[in-house]
PDB file of C-alpha atoms in Angstrom:
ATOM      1  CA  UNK L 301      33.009 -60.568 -39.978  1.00  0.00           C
ATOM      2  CA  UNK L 302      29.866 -61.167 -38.175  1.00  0.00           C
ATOM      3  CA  UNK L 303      30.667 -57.711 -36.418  1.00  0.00           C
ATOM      4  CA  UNK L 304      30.871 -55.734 -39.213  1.00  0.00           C
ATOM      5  CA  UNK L 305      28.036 -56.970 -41.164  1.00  0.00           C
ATOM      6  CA  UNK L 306      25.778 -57.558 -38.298  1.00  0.00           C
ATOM      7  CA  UNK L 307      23.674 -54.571 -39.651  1.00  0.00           C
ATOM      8  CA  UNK L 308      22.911 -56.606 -42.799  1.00  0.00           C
ATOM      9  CA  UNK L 309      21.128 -59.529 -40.713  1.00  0.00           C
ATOM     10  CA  UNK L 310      17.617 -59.810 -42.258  1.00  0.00           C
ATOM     11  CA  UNK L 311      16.333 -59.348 -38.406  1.00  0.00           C
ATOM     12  CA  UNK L 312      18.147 -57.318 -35.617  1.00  0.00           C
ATOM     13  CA  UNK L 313      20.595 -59.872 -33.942  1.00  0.00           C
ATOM     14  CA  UNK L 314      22.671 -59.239 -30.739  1.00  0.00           C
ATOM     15  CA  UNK L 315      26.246 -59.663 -32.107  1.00  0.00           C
ATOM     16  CA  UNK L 316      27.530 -60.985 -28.948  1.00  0.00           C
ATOM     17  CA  UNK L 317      25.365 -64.183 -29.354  1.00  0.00           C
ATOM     18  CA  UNK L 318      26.406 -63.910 -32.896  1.00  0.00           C
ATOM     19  CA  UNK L 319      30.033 -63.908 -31.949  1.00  0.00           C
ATOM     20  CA  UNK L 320      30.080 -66.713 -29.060  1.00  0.00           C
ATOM     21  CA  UNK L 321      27.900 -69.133 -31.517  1.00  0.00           C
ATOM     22  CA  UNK L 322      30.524 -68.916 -34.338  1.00  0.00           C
ATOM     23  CA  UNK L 323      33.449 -69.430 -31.727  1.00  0.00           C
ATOM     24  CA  UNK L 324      31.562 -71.965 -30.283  1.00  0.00           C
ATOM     25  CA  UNK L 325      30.923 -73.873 -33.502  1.00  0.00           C
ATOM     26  CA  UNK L 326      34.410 -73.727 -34.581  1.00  0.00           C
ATOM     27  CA  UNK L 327      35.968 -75.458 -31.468  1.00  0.00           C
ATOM     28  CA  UNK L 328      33.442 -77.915 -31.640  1.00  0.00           C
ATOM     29  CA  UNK L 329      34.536 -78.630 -35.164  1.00  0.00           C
ATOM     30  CA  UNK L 330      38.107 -78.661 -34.518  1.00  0.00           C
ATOM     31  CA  UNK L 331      37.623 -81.373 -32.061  1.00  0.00           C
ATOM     32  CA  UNK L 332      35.891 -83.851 -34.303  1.00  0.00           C
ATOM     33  CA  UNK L 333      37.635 -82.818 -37.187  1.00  0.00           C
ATOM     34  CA  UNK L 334      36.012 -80.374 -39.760  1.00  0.00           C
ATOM     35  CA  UNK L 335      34.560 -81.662 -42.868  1.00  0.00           C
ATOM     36  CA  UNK L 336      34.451 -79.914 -45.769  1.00  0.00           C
ATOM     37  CA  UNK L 337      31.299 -78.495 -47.008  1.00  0.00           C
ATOM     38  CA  UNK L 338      31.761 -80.201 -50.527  1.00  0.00           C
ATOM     39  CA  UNK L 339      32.764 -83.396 -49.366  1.00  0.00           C
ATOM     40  CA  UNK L 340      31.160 -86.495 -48.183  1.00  0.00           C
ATOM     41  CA  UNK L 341      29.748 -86.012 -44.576  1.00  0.00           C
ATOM     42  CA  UNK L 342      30.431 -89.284 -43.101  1.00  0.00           C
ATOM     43  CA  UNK L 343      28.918 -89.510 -39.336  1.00  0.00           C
ATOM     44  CA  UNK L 344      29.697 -85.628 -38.944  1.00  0.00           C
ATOM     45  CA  UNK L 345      26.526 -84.978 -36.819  1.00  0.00           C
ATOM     46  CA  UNK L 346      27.502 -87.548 -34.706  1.00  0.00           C
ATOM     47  CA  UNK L 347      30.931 -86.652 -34.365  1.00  0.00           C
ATOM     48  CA  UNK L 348      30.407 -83.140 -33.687  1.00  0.00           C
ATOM     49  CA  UNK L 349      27.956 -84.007 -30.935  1.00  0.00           C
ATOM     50  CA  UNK L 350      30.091 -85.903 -29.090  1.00  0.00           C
ATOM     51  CA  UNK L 351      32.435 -83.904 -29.568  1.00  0.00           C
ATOM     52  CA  UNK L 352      30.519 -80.886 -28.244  1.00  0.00           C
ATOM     53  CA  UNK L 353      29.307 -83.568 -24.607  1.00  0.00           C
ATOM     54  CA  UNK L 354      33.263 -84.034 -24.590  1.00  0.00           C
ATOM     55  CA  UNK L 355      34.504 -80.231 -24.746  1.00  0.00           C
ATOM     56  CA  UNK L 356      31.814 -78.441 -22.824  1.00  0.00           C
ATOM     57  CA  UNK L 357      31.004 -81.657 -20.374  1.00  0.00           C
ATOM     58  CA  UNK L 358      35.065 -80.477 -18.835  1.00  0.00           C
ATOM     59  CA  UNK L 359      33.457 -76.987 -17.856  1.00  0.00           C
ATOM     60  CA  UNK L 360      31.187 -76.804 -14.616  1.00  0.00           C
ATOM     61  CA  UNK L 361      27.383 -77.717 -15.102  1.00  0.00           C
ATOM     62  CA  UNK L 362      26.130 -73.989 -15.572  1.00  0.00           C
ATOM     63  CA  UNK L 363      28.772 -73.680 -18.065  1.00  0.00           C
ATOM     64  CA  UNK L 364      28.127 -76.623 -19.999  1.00  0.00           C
ATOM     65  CA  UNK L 365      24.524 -76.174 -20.197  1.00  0.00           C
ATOM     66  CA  UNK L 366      25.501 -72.654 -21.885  1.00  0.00           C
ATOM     67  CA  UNK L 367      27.662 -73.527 -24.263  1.00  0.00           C
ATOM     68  CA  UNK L 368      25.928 -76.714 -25.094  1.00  0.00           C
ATOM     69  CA  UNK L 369      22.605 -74.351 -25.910  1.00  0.00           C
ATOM     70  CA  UNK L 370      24.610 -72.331 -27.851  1.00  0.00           C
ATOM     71  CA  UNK L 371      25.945 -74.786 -30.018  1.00  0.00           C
ATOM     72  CA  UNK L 372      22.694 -76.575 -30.413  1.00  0.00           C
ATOM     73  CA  UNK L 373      20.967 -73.181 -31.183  1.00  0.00           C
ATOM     74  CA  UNK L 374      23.469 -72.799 -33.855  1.00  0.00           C
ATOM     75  CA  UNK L 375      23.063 -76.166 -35.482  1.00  0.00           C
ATOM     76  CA  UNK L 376      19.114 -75.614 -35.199  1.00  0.00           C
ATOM     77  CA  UNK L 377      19.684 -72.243 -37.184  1.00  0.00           C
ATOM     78  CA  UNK L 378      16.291 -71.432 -35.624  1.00  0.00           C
ATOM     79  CA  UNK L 379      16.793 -68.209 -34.036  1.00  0.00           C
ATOM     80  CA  UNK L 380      17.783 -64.745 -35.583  1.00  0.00           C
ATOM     81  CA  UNK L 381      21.113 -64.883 -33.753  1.00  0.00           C
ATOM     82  CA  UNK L 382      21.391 -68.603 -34.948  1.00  0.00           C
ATOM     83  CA  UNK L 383      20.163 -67.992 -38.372  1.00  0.00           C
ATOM     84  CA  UNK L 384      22.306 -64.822 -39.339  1.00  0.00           C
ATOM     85  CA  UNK L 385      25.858 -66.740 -37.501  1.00  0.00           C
ATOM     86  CA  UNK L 386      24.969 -69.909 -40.331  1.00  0.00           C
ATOM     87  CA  UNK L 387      24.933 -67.367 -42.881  1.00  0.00           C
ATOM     88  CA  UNK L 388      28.530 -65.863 -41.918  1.00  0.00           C
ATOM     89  CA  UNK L 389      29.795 -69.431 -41.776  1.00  0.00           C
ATOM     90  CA  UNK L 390      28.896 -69.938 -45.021  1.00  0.00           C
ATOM     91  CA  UNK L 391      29.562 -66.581 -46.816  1.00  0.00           C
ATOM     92  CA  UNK L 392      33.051 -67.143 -45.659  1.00  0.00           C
ATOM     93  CA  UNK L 393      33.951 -70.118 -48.236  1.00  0.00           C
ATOM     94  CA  UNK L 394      32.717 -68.326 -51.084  1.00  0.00           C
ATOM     95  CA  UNK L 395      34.940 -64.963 -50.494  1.00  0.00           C
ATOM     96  CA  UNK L 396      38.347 -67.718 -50.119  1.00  0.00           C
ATOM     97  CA  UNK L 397      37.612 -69.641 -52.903  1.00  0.00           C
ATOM     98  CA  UNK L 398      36.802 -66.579 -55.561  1.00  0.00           C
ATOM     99  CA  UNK L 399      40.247 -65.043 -54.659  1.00  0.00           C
ATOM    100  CA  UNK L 400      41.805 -69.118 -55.099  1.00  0.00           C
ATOM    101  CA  UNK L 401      41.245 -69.676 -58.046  1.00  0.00           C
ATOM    102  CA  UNK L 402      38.411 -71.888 -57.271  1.00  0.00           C
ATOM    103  CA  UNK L 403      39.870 -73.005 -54.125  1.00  0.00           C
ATOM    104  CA  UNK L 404      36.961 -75.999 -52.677  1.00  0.00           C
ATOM    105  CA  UNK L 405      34.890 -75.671 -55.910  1.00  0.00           C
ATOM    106  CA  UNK L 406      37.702 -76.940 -58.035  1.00  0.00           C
ATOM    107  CA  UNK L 407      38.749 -79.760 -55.326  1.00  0.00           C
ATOM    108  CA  UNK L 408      35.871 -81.219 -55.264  1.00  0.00           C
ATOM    109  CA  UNK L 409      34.910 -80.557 -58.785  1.00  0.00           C
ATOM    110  CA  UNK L 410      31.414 -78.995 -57.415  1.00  0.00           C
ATOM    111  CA  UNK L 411      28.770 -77.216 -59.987  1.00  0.00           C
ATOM    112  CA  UNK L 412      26.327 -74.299 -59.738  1.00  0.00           C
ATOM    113  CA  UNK L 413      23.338 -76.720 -58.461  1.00  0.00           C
ATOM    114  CA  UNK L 414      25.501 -78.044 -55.518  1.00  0.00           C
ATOM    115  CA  UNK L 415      26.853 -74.744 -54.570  1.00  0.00           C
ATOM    116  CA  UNK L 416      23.778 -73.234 -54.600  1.00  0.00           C
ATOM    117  CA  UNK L 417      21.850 -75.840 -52.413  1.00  0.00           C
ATOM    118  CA  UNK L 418      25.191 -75.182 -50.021  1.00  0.00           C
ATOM    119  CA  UNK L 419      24.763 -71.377 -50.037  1.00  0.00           C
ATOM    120  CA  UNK L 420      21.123 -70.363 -50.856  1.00  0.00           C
ATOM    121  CA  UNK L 421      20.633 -70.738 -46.445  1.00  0.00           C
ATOM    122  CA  UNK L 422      23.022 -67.476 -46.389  1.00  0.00           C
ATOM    123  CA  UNK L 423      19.421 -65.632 -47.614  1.00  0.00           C
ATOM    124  CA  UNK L 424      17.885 -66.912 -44.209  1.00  0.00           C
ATOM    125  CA  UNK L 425      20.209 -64.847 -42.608  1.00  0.00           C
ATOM    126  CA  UNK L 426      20.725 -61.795 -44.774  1.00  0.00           C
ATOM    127  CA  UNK L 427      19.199 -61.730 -48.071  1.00  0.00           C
ATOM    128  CA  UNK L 428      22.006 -58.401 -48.824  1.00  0.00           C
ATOM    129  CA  UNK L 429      24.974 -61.396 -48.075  1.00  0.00           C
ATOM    130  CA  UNK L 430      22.749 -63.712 -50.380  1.00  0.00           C
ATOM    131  CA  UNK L 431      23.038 -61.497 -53.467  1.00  0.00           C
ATOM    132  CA  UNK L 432      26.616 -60.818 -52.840  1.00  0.00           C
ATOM    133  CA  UNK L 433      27.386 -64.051 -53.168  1.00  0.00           C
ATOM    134  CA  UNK L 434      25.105 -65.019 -56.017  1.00  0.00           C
ATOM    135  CA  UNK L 435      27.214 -61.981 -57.566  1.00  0.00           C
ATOM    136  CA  UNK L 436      30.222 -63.994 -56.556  1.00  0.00           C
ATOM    137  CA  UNK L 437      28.405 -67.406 -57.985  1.00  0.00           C
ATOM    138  CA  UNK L 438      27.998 -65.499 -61.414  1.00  0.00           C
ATOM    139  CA  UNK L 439      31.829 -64.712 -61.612  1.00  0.00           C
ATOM    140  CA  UNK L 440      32.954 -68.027 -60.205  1.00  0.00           C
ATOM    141  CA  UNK L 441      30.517 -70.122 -63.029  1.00  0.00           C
ATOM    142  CA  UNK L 442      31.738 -67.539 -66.016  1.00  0.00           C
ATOM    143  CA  UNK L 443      35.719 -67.873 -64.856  1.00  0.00           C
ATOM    144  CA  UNK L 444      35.379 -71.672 -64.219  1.00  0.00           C
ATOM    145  CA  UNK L 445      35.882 -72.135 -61.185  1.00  0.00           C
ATOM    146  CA  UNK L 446      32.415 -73.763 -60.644  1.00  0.00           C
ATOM    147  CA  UNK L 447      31.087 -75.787 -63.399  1.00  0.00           C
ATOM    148  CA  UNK L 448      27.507 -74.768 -65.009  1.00  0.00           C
ATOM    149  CA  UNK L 449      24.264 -76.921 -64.225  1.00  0.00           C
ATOM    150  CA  UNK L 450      24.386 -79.922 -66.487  1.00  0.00           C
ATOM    151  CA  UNK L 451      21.047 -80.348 -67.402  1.00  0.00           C
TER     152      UNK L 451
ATOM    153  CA  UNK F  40      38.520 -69.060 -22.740  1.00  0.00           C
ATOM    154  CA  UNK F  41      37.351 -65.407 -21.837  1.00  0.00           C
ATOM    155  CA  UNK F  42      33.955 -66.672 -21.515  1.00  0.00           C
ATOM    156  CA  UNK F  43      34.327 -69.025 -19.554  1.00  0.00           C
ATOM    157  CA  UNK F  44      37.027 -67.826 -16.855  1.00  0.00           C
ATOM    158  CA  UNK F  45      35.326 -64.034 -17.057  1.00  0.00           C
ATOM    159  CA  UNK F  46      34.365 -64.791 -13.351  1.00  0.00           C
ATOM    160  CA  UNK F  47      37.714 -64.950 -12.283  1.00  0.00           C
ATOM    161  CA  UNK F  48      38.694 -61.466 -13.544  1.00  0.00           C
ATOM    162  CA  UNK F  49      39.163 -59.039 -10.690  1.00  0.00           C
ATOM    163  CA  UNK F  50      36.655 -56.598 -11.597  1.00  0.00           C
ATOM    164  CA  UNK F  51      33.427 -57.171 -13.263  1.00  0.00           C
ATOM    165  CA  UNK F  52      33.642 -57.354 -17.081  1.00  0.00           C
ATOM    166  CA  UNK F  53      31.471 -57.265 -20.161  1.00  0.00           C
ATOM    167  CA  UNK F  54      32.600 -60.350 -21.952  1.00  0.00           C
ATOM    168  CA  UNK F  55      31.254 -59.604 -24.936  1.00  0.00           C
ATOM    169  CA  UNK F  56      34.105 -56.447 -24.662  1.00  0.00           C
ATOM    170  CA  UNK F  57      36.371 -58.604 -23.911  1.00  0.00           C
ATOM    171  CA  UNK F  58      35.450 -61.431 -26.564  1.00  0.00           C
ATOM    172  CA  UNK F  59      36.033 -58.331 -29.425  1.00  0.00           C
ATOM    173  CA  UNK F  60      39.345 -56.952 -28.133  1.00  0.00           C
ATOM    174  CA  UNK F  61      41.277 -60.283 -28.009  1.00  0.00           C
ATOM    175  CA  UNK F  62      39.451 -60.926 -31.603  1.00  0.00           C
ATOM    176  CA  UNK F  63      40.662 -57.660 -33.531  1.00  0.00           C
ATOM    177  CA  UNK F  64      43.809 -57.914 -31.271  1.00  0.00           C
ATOM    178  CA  UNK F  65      44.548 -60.863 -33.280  1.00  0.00           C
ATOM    179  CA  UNK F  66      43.343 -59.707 -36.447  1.00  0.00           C
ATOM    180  CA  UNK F  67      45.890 -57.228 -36.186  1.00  0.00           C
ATOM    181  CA  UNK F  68      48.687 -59.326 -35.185  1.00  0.00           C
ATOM    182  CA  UNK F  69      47.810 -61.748 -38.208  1.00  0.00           C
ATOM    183  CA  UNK F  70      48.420 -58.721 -40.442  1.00  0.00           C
ATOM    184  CA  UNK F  71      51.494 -57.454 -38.608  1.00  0.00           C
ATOM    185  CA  UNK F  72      53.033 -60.708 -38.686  1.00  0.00           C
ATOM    186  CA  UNK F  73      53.023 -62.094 -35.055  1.00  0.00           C
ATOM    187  CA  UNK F  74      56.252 -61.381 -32.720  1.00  0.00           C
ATOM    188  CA  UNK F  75      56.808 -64.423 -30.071  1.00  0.00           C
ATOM    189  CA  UNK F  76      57.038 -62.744 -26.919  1.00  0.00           C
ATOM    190  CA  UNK F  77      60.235 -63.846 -26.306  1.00  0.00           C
ATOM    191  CA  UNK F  78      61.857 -63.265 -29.403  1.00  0.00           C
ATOM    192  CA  UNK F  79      62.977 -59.540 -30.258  1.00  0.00           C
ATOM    193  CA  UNK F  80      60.469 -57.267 -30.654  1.00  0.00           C
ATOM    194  CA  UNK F  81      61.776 -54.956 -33.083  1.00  0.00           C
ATOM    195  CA  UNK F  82      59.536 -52.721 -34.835  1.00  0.00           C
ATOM    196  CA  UNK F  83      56.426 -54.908 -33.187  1.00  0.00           C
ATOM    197  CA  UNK F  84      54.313 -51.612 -32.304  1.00  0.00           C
ATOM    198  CA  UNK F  85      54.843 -49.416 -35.211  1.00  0.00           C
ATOM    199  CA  UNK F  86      53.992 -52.319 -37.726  1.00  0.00           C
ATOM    200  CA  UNK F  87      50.834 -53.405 -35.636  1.00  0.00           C
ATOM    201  CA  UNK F  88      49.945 -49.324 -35.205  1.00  0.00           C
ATOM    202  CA  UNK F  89      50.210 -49.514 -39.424  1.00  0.00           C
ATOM    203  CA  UNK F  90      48.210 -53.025 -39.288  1.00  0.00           C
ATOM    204  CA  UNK F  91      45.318 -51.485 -37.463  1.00  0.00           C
ATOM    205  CA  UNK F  92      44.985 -48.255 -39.508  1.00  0.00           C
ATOM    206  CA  UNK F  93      45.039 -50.326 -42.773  1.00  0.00           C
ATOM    207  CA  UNK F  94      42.672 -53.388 -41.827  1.00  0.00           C
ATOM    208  CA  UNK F  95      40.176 -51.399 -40.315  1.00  0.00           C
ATOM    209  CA  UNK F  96      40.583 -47.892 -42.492  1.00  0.00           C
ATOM    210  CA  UNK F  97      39.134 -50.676 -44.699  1.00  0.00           C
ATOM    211  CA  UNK F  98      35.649 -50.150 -43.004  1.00  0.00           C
ATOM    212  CA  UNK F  99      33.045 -47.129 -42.889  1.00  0.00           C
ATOM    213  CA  UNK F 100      34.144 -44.393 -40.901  1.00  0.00           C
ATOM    214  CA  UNK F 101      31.720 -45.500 -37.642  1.00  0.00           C
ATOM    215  CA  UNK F 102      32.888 -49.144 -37.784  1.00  0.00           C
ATOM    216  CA  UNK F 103      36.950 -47.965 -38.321  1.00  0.00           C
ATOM    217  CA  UNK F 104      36.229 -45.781 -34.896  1.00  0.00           C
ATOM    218  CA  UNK F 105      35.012 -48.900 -33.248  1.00  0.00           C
ATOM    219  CA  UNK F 106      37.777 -50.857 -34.116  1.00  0.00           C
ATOM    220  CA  UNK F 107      40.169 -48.553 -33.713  1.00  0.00           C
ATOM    221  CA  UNK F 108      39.241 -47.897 -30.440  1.00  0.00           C
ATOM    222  CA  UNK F 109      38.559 -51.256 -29.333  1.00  0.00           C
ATOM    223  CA  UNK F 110      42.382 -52.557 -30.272  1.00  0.00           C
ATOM    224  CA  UNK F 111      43.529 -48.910 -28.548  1.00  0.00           C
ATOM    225  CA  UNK F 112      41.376 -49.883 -25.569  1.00  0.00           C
ATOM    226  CA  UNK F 113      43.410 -53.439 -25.599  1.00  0.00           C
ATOM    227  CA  UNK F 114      46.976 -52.184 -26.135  1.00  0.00           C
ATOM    228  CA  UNK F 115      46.818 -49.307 -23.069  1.00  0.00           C
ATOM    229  CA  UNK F 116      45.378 -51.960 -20.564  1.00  0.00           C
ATOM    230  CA  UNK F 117      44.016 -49.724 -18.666  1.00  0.00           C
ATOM    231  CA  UNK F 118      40.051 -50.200 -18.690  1.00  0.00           C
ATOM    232  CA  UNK F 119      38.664 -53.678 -16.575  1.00  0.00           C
ATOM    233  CA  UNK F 120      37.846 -55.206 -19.870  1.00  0.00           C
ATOM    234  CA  UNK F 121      41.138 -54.270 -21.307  1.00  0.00           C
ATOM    235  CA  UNK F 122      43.376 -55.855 -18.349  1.00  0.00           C
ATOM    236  CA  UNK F 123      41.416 -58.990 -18.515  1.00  0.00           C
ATOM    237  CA  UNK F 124      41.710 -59.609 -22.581  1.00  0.00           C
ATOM    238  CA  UNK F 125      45.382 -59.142 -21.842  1.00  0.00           C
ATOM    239  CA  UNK F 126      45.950 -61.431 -18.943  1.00  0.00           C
ATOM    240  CA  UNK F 127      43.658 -63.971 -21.524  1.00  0.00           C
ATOM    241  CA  UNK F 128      46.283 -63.488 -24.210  1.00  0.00           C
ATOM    242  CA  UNK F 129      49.191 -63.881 -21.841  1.00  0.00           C
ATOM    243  CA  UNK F 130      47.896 -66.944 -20.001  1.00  0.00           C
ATOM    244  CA  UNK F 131      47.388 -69.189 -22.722  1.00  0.00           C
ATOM    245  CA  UNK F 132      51.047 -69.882 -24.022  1.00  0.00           C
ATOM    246  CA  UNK F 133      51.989 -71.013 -20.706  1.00  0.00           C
ATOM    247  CA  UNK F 134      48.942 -73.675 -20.843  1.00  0.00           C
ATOM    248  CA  UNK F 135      50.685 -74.613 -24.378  1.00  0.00           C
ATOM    249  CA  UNK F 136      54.246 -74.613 -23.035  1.00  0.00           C
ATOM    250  CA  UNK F 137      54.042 -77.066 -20.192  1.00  0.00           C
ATOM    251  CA  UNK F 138      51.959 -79.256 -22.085  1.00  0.00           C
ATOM    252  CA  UNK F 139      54.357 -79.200 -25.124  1.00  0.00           C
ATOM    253  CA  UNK F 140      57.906 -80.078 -23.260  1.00  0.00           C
ATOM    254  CA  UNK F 141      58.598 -76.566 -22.778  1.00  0.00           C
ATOM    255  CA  UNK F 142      57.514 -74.662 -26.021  1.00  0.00           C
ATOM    256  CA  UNK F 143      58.857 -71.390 -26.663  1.00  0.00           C
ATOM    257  CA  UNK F 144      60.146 -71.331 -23.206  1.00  0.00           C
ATOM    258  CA  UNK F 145      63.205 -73.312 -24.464  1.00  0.00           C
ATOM    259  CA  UNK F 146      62.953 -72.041 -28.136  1.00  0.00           C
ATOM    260  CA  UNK F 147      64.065 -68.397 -26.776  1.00  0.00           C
ATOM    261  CA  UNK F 148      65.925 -69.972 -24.016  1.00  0.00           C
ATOM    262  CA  UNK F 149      64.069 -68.407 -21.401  1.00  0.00           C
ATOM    263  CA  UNK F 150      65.234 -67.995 -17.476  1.00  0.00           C
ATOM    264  CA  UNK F 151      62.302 -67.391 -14.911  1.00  0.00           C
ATOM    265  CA  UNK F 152      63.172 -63.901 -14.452  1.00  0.00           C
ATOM    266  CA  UNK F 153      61.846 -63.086 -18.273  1.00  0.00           C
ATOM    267  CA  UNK F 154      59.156 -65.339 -17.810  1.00  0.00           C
ATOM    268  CA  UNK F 155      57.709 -63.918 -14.483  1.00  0.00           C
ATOM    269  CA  UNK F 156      58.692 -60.691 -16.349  1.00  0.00           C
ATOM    270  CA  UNK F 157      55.409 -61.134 -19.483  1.00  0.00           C
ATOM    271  CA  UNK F 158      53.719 -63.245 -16.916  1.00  0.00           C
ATOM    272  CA  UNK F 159      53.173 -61.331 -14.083  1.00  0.00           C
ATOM    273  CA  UNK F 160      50.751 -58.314 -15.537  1.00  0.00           C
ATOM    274  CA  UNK F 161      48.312 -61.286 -15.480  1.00  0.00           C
ATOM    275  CA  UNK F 162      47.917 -60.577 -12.083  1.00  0.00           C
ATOM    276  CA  UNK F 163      46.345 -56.913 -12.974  1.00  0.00           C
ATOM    277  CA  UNK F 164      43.464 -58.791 -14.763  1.00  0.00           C
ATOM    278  CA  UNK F 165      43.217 -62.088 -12.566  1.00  0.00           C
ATOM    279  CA  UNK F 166      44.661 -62.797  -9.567  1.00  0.00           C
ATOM    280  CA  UNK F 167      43.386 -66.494  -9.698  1.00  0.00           C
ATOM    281  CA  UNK F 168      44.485 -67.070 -13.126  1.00  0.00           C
ATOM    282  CA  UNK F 169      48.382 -65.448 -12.162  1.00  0.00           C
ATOM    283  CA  UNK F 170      48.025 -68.097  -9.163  1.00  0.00           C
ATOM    284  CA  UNK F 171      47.608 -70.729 -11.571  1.00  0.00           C
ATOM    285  CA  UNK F 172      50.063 -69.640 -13.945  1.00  0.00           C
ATOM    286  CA  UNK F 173      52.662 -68.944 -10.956  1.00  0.00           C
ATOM    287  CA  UNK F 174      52.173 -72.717  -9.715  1.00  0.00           C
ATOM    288  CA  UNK F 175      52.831 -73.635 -13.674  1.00  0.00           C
ATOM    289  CA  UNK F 176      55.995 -71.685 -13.981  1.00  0.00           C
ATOM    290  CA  UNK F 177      57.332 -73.700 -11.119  1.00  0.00           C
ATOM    291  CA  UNK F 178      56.942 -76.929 -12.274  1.00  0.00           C
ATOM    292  CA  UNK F 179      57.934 -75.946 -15.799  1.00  0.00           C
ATOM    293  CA  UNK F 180      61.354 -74.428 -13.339  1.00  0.00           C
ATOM    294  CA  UNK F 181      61.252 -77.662 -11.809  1.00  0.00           C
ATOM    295  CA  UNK F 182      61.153 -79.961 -14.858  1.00  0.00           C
ATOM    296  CA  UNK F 183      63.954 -78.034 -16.530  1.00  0.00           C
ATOM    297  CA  UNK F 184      61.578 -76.272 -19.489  1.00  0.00           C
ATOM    298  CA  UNK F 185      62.520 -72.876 -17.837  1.00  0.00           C
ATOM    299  CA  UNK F 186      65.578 -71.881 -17.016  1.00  0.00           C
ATOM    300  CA  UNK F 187      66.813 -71.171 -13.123  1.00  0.00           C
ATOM    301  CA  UNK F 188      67.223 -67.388 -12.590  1.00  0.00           C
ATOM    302  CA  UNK F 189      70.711 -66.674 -12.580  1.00  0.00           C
ATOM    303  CA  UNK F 190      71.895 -65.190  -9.895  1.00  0.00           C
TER     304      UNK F 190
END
């Protein structure tokens, strides 16, 4: 994914960073256990940093510092590369649940304010993948899936 | 586990290449269905052939090319980057299998002969990783998970 809509990055990113960030990220959360985006988040930080000392402190030093600053660089979304791989990670989601009838929304019974504060990041990254998935937002609130702001 | 044992390939790769290849490799092999490597392999390259051209006939006509020629690039094995994605992909079921009281080794009833058989083009993209994998085929000989050739 990250790939093929690299060109849509709001700034020009090398993909290859791109790429080993996301990779990166994912065994990290595999180790301590993902959590799901709509549901309470516990000691995550915590657990994902130890779990990142734990899975890159087996590699040699030169290799742990490397993956270690690419997994921080991630989490500090601070970078182009860094900023445009968060926004992949969280398009993703969006695209599974619209095609599941709901899929996370309905599970954890999440509305348009809380999906938005999830998802409005993904404009940091690539305002064209933001208004996709406002688009996809729209459809999801009229269809149900995601219940309207009750205000 | 291609970045971090691209050192060990035996010619200088781009591990970025390398990174992409195994990743659309797979992409297509999701799609296909998956064929163990010891089961029968049937109809395994036409339906991955028809995989590729319908995932990524999916994309614009510069990004299909890419694709396209990036999973070609991985199936002929014939380019540095190429040989090392594939002795990646063969290497790690072996790391699974002796950890997992023999695996698909005894699934598909499998002698040494077949296994040195997938194993050995590993060698063609690593010497030091077929070294390992040699010393891990003995044990798993040794410990009963793989069949004694017969002979």
């Amino acid at each position: 994914m990250a790939l093929v809509l690299a060109e849509h990055s709001n700034e020009p990113v090398d993909v290859s960073r791109v790429i080993r960030m996301l990779l990166l990220h994912d065994l990290v959360e595999i180790d301590a256990g993902d959590t799901p985006a709509f549901g309470a988040q516990g000691d995550k930080e915590i657990l994902e940093a130890r779990a990142a000392e734990r899975i890159f402190g087996m590699l040699p030093p030169d290799q742990r510092e490397m993956c270690l600053e690419l997994w921080e660089e991630f989490e500090c979304s601070e970078t182009p590369e860094a900023r445009f791989a968060n926004a992949i990670d969280r398009v993703m989601p969006s695209f599974q649940n619209i095609r599941n009838r709901g899929g996370s929304w309905i599970d954890f019974n999440v509305d348009r304010t809380r999906a938005d504060a999830r998802l409005t990041p993904i404009a940091e990254g690539s305002e064209t993948l933001w208004n996709v998935v406002r688009g996809i937002l729209d459809e999801a609130e009229a269809k149900g899936y995601l219940k309207g702001n009750e205000s």
